[in-house]
PDB file of C-alpha atoms in Angstrom:
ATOM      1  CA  UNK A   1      57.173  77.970  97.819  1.00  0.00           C
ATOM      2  CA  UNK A   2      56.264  75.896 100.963  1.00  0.00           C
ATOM      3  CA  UNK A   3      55.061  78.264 103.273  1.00  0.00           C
ATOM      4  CA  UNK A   4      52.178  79.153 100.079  1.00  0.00           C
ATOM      5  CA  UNK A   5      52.029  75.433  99.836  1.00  0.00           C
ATOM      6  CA  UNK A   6      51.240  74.655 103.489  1.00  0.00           C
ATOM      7  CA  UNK A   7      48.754  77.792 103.974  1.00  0.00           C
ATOM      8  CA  UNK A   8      46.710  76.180 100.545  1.00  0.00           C
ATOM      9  CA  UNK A   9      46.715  72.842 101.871  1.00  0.00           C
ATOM     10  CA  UNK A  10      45.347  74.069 104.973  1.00  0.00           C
ATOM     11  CA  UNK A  11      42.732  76.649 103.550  1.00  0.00           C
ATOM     12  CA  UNK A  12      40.877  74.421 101.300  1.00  0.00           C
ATOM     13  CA  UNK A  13      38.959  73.010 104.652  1.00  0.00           C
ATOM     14  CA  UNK A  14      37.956  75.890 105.321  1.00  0.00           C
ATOM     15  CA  UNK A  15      36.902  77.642 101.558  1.00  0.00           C
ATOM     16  CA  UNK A  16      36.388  75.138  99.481  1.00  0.00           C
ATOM     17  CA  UNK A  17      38.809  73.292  96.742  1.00  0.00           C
ATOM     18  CA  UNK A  18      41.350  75.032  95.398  1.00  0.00           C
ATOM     19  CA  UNK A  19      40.750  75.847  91.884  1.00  0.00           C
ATOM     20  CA  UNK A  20      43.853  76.375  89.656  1.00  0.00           C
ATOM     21  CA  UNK A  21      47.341  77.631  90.684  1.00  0.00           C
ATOM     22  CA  UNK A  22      47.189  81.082  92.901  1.00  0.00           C
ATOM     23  CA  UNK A  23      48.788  83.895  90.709  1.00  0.00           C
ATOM     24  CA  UNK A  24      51.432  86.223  92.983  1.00  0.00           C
ATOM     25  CA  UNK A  25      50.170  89.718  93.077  1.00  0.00           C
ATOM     26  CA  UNK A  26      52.484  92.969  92.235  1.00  0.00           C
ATOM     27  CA  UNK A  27      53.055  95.489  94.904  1.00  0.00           C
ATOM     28  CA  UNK A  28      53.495  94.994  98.354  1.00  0.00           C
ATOM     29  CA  UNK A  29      57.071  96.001 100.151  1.00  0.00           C
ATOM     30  CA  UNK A  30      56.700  93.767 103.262  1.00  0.00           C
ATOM     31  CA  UNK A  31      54.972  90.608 102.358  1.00  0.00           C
ATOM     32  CA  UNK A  32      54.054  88.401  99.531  1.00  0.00           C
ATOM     33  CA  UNK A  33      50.476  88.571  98.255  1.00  0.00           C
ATOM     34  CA  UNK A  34      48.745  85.840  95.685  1.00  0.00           C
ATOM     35  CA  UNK A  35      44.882  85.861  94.076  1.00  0.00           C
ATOM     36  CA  UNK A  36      43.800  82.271  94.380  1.00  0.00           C
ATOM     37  CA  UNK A  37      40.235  80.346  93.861  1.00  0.00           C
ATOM     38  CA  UNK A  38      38.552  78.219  96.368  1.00  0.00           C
ATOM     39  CA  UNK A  39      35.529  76.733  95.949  1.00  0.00           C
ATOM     40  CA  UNK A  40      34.362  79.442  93.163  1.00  0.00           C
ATOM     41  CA  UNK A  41      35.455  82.753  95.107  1.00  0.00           C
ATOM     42  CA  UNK A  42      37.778  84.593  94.445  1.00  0.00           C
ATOM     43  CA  UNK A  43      40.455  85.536  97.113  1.00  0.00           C
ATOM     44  CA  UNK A  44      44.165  87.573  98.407  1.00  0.00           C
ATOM     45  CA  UNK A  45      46.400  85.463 100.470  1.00  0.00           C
ATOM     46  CA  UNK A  46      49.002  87.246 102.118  1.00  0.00           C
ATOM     47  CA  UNK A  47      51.974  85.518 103.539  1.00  0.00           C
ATOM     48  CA  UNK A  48      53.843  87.865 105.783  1.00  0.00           C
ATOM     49  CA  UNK A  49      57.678  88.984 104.870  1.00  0.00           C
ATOM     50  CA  UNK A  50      60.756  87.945 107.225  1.00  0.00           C
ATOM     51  CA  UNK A  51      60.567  89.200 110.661  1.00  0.00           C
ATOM     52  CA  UNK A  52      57.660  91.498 109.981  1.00  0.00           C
ATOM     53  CA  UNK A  53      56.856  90.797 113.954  1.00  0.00           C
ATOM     54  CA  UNK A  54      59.991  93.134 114.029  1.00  0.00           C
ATOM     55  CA  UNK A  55      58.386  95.982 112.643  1.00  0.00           C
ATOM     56  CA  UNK A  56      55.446  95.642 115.585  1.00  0.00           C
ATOM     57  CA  UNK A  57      52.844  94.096 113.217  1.00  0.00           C
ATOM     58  CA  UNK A  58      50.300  92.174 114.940  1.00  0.00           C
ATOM     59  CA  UNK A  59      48.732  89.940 112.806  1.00  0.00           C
ATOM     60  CA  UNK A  60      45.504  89.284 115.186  1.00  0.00           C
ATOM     61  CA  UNK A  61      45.026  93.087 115.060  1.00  0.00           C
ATOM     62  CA  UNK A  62      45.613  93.307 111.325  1.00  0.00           C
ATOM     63  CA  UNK A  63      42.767  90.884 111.689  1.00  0.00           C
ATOM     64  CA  UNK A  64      40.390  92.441 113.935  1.00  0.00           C
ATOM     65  CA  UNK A  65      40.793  96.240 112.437  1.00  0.00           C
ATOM     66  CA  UNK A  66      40.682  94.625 108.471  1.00  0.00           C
ATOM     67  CA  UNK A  67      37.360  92.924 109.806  1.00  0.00           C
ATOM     68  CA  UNK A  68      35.913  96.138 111.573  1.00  0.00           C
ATOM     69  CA  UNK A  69      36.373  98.491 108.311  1.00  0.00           C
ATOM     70  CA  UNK A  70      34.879  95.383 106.234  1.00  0.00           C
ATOM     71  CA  UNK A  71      31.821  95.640 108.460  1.00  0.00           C
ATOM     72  CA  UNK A  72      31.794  99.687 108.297  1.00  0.00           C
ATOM     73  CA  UNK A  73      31.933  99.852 104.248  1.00  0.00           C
ATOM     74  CA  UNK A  74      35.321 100.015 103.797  1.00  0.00           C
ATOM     75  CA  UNK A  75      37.415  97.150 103.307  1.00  0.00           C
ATOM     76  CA  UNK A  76      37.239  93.621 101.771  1.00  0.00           C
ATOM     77  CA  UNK A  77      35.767  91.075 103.707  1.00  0.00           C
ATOM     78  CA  UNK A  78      37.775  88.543 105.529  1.00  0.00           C
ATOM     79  CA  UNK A  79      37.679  85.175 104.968  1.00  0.00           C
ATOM     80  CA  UNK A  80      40.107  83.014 106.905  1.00  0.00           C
ATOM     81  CA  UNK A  81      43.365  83.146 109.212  1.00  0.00           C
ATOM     82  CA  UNK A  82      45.638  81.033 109.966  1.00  0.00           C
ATOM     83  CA  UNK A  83      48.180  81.070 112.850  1.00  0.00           C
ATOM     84  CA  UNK A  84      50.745  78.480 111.628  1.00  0.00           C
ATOM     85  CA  UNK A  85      51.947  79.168 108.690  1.00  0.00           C
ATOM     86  CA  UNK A  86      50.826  82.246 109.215  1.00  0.00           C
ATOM     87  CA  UNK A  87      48.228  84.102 106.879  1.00  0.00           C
ATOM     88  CA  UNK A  88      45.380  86.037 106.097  1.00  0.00           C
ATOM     89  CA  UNK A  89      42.485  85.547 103.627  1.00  0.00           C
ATOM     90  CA  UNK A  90      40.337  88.550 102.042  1.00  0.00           C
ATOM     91  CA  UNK A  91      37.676  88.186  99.403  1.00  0.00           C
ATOM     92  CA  UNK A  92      39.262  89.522  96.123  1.00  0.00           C
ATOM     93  CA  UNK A  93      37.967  93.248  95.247  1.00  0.00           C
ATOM     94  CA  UNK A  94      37.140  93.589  91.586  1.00  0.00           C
ATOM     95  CA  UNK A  95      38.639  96.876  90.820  1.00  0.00           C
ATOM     96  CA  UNK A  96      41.827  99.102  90.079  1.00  0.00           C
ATOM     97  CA  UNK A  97      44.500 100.946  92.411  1.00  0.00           C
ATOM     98  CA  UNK A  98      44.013 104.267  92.033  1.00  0.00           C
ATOM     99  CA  UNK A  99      46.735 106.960  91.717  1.00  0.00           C
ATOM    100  CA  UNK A 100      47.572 109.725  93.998  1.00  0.00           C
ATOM    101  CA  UNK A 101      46.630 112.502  91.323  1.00  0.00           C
ATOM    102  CA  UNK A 102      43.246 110.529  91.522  1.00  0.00           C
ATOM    103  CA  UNK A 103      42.897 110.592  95.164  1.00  0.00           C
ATOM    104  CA  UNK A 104      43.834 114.507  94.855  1.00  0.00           C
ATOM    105  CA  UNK A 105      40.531 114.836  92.906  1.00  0.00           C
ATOM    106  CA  UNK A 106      38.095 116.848  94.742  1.00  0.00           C
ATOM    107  CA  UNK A 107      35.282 113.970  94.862  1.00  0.00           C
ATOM    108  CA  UNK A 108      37.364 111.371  95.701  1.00  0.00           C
ATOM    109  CA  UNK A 109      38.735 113.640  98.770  1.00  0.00           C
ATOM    110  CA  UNK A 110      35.368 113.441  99.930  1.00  0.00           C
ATOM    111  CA  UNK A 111      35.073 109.743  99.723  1.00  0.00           C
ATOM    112  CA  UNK A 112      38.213 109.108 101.255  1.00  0.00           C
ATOM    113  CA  UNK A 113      36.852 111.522 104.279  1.00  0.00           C
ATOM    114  CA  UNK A 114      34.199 109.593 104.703  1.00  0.00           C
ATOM    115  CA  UNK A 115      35.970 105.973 104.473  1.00  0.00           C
ATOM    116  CA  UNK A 116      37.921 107.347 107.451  1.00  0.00           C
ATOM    117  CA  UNK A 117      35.385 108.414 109.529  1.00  0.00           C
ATOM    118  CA  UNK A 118      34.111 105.553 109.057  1.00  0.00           C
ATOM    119  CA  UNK A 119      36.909 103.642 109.935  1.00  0.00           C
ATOM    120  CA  UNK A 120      37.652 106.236 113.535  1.00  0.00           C
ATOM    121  CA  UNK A 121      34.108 105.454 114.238  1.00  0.00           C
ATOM    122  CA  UNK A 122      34.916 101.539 114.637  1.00  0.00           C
ATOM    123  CA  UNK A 123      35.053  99.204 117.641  1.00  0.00           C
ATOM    124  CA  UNK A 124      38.410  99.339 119.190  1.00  0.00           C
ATOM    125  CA  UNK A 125      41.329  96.390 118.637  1.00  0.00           C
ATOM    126  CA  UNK A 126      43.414  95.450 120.846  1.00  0.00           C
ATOM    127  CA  UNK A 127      46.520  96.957 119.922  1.00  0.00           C
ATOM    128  CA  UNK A 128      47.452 100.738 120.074  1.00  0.00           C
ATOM    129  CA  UNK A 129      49.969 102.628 117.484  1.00  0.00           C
ATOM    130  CA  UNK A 130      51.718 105.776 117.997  1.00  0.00           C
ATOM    131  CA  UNK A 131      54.173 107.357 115.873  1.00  0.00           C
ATOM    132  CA  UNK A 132      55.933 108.855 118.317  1.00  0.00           C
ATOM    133  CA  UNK A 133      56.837 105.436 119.884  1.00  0.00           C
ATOM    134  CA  UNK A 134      57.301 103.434 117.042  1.00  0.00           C
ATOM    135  CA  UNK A 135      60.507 105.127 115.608  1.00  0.00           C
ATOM    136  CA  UNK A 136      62.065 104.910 118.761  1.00  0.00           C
ATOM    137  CA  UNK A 137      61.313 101.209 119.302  1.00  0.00           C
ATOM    138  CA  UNK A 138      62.537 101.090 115.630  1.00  0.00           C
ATOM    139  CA  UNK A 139      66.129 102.286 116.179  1.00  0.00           C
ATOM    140  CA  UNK A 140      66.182 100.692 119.046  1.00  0.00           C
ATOM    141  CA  UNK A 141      65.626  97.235 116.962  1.00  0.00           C
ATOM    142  CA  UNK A 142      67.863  98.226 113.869  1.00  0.00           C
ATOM    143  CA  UNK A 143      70.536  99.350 116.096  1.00  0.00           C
ATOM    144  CA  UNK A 144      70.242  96.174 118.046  1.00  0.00           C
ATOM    145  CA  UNK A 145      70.812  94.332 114.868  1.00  0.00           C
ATOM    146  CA  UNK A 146      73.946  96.322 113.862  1.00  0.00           C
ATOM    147  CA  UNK A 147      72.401  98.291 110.995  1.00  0.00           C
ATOM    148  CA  UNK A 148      73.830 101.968 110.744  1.00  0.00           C
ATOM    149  CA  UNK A 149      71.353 104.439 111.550  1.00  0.00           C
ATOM    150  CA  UNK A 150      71.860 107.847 109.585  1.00  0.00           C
ATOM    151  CA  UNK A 151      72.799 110.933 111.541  1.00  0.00           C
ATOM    152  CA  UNK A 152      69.782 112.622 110.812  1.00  0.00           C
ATOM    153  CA  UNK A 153      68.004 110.599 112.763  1.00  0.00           C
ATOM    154  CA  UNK A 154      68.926 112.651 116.114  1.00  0.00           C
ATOM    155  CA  UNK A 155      67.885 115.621 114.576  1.00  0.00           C
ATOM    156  CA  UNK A 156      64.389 114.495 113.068  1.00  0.00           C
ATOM    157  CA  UNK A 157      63.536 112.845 116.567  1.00  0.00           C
ATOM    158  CA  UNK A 158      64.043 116.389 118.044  1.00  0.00           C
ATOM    159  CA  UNK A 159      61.473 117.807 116.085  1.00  0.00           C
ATOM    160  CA  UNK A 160      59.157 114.847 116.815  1.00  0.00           C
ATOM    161  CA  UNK A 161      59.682 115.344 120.501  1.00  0.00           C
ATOM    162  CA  UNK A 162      58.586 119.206 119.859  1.00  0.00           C
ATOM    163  CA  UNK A 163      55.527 117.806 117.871  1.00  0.00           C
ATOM    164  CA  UNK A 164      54.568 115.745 120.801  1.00  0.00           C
ATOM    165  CA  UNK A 165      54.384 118.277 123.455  1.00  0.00           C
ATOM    166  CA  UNK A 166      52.860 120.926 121.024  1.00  0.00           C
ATOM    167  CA  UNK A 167      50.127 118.376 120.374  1.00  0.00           C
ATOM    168  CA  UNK A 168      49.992 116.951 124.429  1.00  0.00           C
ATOM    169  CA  UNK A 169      48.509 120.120 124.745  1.00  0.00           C
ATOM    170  CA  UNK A 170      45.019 119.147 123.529  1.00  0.00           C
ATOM    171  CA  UNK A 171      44.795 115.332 123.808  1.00  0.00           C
ATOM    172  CA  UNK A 172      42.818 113.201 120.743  1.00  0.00           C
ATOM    173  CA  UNK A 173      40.647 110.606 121.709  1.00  0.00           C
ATOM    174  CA  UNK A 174      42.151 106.810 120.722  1.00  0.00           C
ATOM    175  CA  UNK A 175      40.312 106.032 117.083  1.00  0.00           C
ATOM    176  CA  UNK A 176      40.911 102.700 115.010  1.00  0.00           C
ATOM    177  CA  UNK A 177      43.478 104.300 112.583  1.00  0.00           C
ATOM    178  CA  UNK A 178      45.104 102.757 109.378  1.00  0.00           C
ATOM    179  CA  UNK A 179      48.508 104.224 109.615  1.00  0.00           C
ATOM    180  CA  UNK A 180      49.351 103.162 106.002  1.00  0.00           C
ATOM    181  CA  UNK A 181      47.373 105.167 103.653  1.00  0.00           C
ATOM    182  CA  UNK A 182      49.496 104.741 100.558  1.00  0.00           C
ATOM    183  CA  UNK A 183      47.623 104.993  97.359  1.00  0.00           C
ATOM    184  CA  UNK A 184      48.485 101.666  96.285  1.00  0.00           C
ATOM    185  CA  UNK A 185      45.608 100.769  98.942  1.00  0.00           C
ATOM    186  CA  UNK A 186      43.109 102.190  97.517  1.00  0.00           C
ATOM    187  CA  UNK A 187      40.672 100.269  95.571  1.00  0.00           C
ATOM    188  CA  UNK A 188      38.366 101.908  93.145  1.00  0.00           C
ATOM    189  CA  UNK A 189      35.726  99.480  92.695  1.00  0.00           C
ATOM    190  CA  UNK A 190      31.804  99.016  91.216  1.00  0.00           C
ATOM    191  CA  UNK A 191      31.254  98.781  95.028  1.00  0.00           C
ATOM    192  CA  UNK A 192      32.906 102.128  95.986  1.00  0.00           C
ATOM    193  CA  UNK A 193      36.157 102.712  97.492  1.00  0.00           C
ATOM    194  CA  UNK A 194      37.745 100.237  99.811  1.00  0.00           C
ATOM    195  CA  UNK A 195      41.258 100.023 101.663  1.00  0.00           C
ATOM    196  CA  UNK A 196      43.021  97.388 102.065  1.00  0.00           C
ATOM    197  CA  UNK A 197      46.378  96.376 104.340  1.00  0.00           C
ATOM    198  CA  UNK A 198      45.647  96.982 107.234  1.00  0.00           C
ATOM    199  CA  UNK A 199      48.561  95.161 109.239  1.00  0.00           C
ATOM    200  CA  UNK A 200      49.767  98.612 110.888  1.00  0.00           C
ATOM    201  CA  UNK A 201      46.343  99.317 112.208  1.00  0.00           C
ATOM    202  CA  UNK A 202      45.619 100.286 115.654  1.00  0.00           C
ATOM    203  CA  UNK A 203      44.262 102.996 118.344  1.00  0.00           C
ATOM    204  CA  UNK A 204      45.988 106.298 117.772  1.00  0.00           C
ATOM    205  CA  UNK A 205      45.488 109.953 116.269  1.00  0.00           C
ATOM    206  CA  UNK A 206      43.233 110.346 113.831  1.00  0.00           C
ATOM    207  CA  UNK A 207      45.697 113.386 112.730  1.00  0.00           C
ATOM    208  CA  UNK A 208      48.106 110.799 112.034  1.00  0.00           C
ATOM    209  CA  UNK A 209      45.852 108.944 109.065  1.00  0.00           C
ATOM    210  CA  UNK A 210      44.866 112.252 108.093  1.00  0.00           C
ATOM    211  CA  UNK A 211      48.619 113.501 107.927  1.00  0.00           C
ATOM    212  CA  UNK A 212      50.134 110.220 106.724  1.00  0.00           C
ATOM    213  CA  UNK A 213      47.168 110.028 104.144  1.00  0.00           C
ATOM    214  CA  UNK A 214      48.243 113.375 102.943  1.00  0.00           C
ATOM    215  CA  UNK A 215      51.772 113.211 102.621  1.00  0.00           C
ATOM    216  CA  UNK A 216      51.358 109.991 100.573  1.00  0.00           C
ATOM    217  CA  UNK A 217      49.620 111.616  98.080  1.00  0.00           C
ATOM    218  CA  UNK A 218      50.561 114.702  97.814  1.00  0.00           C
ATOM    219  CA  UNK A 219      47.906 117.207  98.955  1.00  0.00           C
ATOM    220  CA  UNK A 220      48.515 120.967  98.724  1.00  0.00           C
ATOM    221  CA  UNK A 221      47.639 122.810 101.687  1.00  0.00           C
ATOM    222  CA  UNK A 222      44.099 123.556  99.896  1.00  0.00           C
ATOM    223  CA  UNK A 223      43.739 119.988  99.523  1.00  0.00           C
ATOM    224  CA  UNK A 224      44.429 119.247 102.710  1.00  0.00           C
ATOM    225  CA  UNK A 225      42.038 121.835 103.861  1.00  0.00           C
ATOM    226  CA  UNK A 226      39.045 120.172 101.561  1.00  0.00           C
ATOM    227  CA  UNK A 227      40.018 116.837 103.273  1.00  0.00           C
ATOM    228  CA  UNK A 228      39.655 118.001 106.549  1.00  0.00           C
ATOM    229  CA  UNK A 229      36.362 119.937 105.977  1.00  0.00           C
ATOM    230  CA  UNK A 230      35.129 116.839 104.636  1.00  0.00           C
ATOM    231  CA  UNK A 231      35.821 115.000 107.296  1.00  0.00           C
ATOM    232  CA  UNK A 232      34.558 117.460 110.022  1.00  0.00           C
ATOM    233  CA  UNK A 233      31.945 118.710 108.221  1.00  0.00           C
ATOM    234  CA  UNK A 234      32.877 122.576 108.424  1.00  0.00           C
ATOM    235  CA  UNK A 235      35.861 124.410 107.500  1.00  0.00           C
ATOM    236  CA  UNK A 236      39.138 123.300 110.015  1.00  0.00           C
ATOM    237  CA  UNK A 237      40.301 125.648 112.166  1.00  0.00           C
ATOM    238  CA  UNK A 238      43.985 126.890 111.972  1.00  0.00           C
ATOM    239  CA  UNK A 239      45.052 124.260 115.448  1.00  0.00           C
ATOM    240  CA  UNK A 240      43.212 121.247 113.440  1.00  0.00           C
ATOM    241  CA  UNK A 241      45.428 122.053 109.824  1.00  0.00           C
ATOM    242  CA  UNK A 242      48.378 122.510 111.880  1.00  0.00           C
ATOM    243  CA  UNK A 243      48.276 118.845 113.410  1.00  0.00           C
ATOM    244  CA  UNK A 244      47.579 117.739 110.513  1.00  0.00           C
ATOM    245  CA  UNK A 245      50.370 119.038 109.181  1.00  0.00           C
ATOM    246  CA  UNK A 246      52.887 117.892 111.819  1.00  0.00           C
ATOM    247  CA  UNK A 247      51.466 114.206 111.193  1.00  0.00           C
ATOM    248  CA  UNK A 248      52.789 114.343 107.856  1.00  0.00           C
ATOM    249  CA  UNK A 249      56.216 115.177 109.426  1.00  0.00           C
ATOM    250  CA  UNK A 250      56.061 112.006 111.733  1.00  0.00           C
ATOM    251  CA  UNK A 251      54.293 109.643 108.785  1.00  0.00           C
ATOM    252  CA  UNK A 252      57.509 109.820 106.963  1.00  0.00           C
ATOM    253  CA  UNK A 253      59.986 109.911 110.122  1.00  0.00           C
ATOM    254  CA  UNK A 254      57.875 106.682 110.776  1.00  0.00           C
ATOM    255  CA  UNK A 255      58.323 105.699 106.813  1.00  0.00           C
ATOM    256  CA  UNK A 256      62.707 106.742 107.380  1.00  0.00           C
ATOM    257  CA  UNK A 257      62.666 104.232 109.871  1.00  0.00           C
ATOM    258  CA  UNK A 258      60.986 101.601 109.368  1.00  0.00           C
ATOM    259  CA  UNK A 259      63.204 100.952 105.917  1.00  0.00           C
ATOM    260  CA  UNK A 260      66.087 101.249 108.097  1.00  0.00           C
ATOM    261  CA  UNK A 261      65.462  98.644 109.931  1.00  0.00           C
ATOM    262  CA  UNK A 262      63.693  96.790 106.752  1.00  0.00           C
ATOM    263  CA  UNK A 263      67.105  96.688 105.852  1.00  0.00           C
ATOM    264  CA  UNK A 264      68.034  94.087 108.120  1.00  0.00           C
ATOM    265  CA  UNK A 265      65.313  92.180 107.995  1.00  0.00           C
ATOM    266  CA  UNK A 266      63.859  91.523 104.754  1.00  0.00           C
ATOM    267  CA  UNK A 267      64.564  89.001 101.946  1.00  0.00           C
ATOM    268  CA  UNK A 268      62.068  91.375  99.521  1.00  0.00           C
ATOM    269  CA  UNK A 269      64.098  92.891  96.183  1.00  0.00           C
ATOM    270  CA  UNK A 270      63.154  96.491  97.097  1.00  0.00           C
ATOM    271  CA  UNK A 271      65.939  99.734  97.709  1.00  0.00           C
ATOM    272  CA  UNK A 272      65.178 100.478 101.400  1.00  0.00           C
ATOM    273  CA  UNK A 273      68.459 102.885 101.592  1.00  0.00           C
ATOM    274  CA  UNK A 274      67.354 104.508  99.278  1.00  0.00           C
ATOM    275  CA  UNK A 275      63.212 104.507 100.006  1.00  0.00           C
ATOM    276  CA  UNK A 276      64.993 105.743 103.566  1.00  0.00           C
ATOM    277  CA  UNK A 277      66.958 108.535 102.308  1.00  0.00           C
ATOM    278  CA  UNK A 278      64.004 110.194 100.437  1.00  0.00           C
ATOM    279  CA  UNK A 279      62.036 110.216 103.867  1.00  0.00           C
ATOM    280  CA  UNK A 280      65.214 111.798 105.816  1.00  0.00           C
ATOM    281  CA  UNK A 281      65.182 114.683 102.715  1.00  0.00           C
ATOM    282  CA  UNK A 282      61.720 115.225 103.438  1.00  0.00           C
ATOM    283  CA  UNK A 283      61.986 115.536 107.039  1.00  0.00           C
ATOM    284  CA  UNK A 284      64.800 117.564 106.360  1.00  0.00           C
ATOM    285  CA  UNK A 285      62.996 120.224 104.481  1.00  0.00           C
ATOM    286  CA  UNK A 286      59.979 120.268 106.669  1.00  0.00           C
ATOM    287  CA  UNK A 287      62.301 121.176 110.342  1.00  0.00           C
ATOM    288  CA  UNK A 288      64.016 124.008 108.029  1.00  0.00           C
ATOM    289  CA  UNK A 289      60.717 125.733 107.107  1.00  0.00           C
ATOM    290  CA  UNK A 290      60.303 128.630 109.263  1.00  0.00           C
ATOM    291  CA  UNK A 291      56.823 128.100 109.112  1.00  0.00           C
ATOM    292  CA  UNK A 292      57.301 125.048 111.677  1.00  0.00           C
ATOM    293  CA  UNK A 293      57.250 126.325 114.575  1.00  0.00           C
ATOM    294  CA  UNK A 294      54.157 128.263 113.484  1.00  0.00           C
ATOM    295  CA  UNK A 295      53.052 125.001 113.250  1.00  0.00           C
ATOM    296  CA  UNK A 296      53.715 123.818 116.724  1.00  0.00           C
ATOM    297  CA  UNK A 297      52.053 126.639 118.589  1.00  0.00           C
ATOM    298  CA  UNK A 298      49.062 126.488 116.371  1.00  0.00           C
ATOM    299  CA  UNK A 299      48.555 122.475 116.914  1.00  0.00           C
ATOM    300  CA  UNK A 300      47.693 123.005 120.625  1.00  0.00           C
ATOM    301  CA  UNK A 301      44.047 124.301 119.407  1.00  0.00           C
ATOM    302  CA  UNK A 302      43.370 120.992 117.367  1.00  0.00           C
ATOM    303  CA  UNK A 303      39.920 119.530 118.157  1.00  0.00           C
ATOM    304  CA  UNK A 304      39.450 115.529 118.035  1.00  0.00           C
TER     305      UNK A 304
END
């Protein structure tokens, strides 16, 4: 491959010579990721997917935040970046992905808590992420590229327009956020727990990590409960669970639309149709629970 080519060429300058041939790395639904050796450490190269600058992906940010979070505890180190061909370079974590049902686990819940405070508690970037906005500018950019949008997109953004008023209500202080808290990027390692990818990272709603962080793995409402205790330190109030809760709802609109417009971007062999339709169903079943717009009037009273 010559972009991986170019990127090695120019990297051994900077870590050292290159020792053996990188090995590509499984996982990973937007760009291509490789474990390679220079000069006797060990290290993850990511080469960016097609068009990812479509998706609003700033790879500066990435940068920046993936730094920050190394410096607070939480992520791997980086290394290197390069502008053209574009890359990033992160010292290799010895350890395992762990599984949602693992995440679920009462101890870990705490640990993840406090990996996100600690990552809300870092410098700003430069860059600034809102759910809210991003589908829009998202259909916006698929239908601009002549990929069919499914109908139930005008109904979910409804619902996301009566999540953003009920939260408007009581504002949340800007926090460096991850926005992509998939279990896959979770480390478990003799270190402690680390996240990694942190290309969607950027100043929003710390209800949105929490939300997206529970919806990607599952939590009950007790679960989600323990995580947010955790993180606050005392039991949440009813407003706090409630946002909380409506994040989830705009973590997967987010997820529905960004694979719709994946779909006319990438070159990767994944099913975004069909990665898309599970996120409509979902959204689907959350706006006919009656118990939503119990959640919008209790979100107003969320602290943060």
């Amino acid at each position: 491959m010559a972009l991986l080519a170019d990127s090695l060429e120019r990297l051994s300058p900077l870590l050292g010579a290159l020792e053996g041939e990188p090995a590509p790395l499984d996982g990973g639904i937007t760009n291509r990721n490789y474990r390679a050796r220079f000069g006797g450490d060990d290290v993850v190269i990511r080469l960016p997917g097609k068009d990812t600058d479509q998706l609003q992906i700033d790879r500066r940010a990435e940068r920046d935040a993936n730094s920050r979070a190394a410096r607070a505890g939480v992520a791997p180190e980086v290394l290197a970046m390069l502008e053209e061909p574009p890359c990033l370079v992160t010292r290799f974590v010895e350890g395992a992905e762990m599984s949602a049902a693992e995440l679920r686990d009462p101890a870990a819940l705490a640990r993840v808590a406090a990996a996100l405070r600690a990552v809300h508690g870092c410098e700003p970037v430069s860059v600034s992420f809102s759910p809210f906005r991003i589908v829009e500018l998202y259909v916006e950019r698929a239908r601009a590229r002549g990929a069919q949008v499914p109908a139930a997109y005008e109904r979910s953004q409804a619902a996301a327009a009566r999540i953003e008023t009920a939260l408007r209500t009581r504002p949340h202080e800007a926090v460096l956020c991850h926005n992509d808290l998939l279990a896959a990027n979770f480390l478990r390692s003799p270190a402690g727990l680390r996240i990694v990818d942190w290309e969607y990272a950027g100043m929003g709603d710390r209800y949105f990590d929490l939300g997206n962080f529970a919806v990607n793995n599952e939590l009950s409402p007790d679960e989600e409960r323990a995580l947010l205790a955790a993180y606050f330190g005392e039991p949440p109030t009813a407003g706090q669970h409630a946002a909380l809760r409506l994040m989830r709802f705009m973590s997967d609109f987010r997820e529905a639309m960004w694979a719709v417009l994946q779909r006319s971007l990438s070159d990767l062999d994944f099913d975004f149709e069909q990665y898309a339709a599970k996120h409509f169903d979902r959204l689907g079943a959350a706006e006919a629970d009656p118990h939503f717009a119990v959640l919008l009037e209790e979100a107003g009273g969320a602290a943060g």
